[in-house]
PDB file of C-alpha atoms in Angstrom:
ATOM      1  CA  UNK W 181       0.000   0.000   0.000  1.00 92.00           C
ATOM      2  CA  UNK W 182       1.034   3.662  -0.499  1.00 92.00           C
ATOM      3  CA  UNK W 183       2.495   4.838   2.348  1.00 93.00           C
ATOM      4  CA  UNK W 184      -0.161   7.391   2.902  1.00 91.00           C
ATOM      5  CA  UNK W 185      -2.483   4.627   3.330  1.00 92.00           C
ATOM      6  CA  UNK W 186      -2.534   4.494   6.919  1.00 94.00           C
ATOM      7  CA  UNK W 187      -3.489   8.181   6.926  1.00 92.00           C
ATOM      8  CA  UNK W 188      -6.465   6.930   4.859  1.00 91.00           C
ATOM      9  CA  UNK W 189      -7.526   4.509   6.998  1.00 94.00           C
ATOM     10  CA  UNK W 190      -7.321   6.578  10.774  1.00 96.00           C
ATOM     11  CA  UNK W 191      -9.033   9.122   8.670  1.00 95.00           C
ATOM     12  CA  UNK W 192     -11.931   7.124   7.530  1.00 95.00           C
ATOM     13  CA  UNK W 193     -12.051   5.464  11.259  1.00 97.00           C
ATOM     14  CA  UNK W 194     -12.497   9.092  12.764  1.00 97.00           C
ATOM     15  CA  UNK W 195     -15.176  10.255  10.216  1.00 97.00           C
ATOM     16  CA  UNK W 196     -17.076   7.028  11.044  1.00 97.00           C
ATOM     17  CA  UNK W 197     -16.729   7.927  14.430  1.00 97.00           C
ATOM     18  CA  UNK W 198     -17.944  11.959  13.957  1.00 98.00           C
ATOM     19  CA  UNK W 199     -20.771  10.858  12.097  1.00 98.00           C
ATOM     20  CA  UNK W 200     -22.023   8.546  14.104  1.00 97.00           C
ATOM     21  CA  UNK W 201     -21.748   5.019  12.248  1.00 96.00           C
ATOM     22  CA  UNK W 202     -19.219   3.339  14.107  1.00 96.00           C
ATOM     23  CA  UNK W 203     -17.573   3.739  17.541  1.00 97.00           C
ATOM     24  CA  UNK W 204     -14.546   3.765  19.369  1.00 97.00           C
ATOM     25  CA  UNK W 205     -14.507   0.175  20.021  1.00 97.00           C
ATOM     26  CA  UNK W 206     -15.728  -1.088  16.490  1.00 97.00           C
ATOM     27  CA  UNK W 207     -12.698   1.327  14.968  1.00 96.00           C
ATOM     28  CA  UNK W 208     -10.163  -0.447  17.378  1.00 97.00           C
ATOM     29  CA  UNK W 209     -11.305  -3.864  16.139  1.00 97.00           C
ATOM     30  CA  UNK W 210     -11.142  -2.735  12.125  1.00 95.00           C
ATOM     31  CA  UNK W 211      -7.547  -1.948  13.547  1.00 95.00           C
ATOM     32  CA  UNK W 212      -6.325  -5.074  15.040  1.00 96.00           C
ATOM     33  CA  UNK W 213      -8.032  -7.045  12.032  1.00 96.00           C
ATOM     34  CA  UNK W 214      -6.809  -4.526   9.573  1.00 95.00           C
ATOM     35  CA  UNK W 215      -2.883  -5.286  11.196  1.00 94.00           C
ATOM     36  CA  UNK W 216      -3.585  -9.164  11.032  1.00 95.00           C
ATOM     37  CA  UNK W 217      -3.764  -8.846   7.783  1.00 94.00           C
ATOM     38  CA  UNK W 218       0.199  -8.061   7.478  1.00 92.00           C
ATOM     39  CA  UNK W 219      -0.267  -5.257   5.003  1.00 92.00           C
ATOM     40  CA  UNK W 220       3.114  -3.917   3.494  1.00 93.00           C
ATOM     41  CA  UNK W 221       3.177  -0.274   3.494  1.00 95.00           C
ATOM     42  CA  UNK W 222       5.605   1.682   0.686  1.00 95.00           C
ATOM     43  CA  UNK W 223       8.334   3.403   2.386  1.00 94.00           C
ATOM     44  CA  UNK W 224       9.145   5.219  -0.860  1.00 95.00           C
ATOM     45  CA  UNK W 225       5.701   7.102  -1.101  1.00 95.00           C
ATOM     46  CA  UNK W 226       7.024  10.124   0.661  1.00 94.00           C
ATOM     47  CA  UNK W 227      10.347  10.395  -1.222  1.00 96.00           C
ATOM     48  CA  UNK W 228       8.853  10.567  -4.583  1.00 97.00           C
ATOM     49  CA  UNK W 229       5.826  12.267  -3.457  1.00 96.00           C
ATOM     50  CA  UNK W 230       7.400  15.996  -5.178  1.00 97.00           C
ATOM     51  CA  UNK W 231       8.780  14.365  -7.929  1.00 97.00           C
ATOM     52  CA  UNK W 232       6.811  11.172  -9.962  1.00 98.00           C
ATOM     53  CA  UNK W 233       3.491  11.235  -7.394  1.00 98.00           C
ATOM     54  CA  UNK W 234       3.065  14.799  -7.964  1.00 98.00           C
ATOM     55  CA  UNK W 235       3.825  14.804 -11.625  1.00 98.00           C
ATOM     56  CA  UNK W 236       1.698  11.984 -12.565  1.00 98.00           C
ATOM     57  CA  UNK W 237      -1.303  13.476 -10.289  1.00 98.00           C
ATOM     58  CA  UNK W 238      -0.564  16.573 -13.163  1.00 98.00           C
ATOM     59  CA  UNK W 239      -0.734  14.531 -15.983  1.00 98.00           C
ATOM     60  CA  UNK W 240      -3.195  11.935 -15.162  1.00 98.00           C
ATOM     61  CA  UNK W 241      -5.809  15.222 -13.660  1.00 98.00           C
ATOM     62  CA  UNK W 242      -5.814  12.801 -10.183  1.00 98.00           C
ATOM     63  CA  UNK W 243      -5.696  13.741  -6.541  1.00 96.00           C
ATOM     64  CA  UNK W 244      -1.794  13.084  -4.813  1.00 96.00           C
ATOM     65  CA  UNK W 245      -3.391  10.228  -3.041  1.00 94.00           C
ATOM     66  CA  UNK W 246      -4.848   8.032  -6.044  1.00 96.00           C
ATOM     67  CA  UNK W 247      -2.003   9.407  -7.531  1.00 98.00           C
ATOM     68  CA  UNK W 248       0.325   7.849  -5.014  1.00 96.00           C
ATOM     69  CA  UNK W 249      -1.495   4.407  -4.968  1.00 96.00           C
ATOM     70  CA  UNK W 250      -0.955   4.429  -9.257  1.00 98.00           C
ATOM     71  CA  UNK W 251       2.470   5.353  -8.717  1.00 98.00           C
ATOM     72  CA  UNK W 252       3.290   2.831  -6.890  1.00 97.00           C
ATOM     73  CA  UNK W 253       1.322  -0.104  -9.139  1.00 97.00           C
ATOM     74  CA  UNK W 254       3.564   1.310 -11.855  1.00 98.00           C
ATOM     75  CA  UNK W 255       6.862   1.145 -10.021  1.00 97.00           C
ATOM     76  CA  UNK W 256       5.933  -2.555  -8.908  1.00 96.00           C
ATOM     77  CA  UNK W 257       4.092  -3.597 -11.647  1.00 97.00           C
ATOM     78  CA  UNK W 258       1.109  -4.726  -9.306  1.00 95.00           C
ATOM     79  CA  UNK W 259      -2.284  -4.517 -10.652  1.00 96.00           C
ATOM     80  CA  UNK W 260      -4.535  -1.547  -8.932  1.00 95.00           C
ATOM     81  CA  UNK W 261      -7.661  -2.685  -7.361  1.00 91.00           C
ATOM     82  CA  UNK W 262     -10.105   0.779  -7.631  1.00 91.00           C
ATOM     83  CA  UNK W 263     -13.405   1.452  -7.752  1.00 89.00           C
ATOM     84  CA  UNK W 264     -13.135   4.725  -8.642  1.00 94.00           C
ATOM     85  CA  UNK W 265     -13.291   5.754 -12.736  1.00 96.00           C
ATOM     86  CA  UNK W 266     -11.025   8.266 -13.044  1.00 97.00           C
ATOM     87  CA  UNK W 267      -7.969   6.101 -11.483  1.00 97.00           C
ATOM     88  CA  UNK W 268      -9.167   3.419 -13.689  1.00 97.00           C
ATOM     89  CA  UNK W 269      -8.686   5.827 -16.569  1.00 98.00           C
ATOM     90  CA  UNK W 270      -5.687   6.518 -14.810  1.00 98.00           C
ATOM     91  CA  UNK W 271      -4.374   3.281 -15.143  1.00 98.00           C
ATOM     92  CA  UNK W 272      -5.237   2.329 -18.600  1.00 98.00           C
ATOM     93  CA  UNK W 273      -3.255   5.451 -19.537  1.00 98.00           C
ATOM     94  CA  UNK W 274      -0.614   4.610 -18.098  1.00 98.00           C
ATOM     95  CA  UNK W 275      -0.814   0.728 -18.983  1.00 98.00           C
ATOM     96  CA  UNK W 276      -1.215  -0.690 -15.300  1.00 98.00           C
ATOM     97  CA  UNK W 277      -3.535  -3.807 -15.158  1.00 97.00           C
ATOM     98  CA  UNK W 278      -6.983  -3.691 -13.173  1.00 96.00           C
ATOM     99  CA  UNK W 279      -7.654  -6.168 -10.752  1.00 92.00           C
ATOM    100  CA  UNK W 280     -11.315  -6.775 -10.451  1.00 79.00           C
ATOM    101  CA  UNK W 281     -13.182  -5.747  -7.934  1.00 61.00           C
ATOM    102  CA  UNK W 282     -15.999  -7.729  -6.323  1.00 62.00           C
TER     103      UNK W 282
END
């Protein structure tokens, strides 16, 4: 994973938590599942983030974050799993492989 992707996911924990659809304890249990799951996180992300990240979030008209996660399919040739359009336009631009989705 990009190495912003922790950022992602304590962000999306504490949104659940402001708006009211999850608590404290459910966010702590998406946490110690979440780190079972021995998820490798990019140490490169930030080092390239002014450089490659930022210039293919330019060219590709994507945030620094999807950019980051396409980045980082292209330097490992790893398919990116997305449901979002635009990074799937992304990465057909840029010739990275989709991995479906359920």
């Amino acid at each position: 994973m990009a190495g912003i992707w922790p950022l992602e996911v304590a962000n999306s924990l504490l949104v659940g938590e402001r708006r009211k659809r999850s608590t404290q304890a459910e966010a702590q249990k998406w946490l110690i599942y979440l780190q079972s799951l021995g998820i490798n996180v990019d140490g490169e992300t930030t080092a390239r983030a002014f450089n490659e990240i930022l210039n293919l979030g330019r060219s590709q008209n994507l945030s620094a974050y999807d950019a980051a996660s396409l980045e980082l399919a292209m330097r490992k040739g790893l398919p990116l799993a997305t449901l979002d359009d635009k990074l799937k336009a992304a990465a057909a631009a840029v010739g990275v492989q989709l991995d479906t989705v359920p």
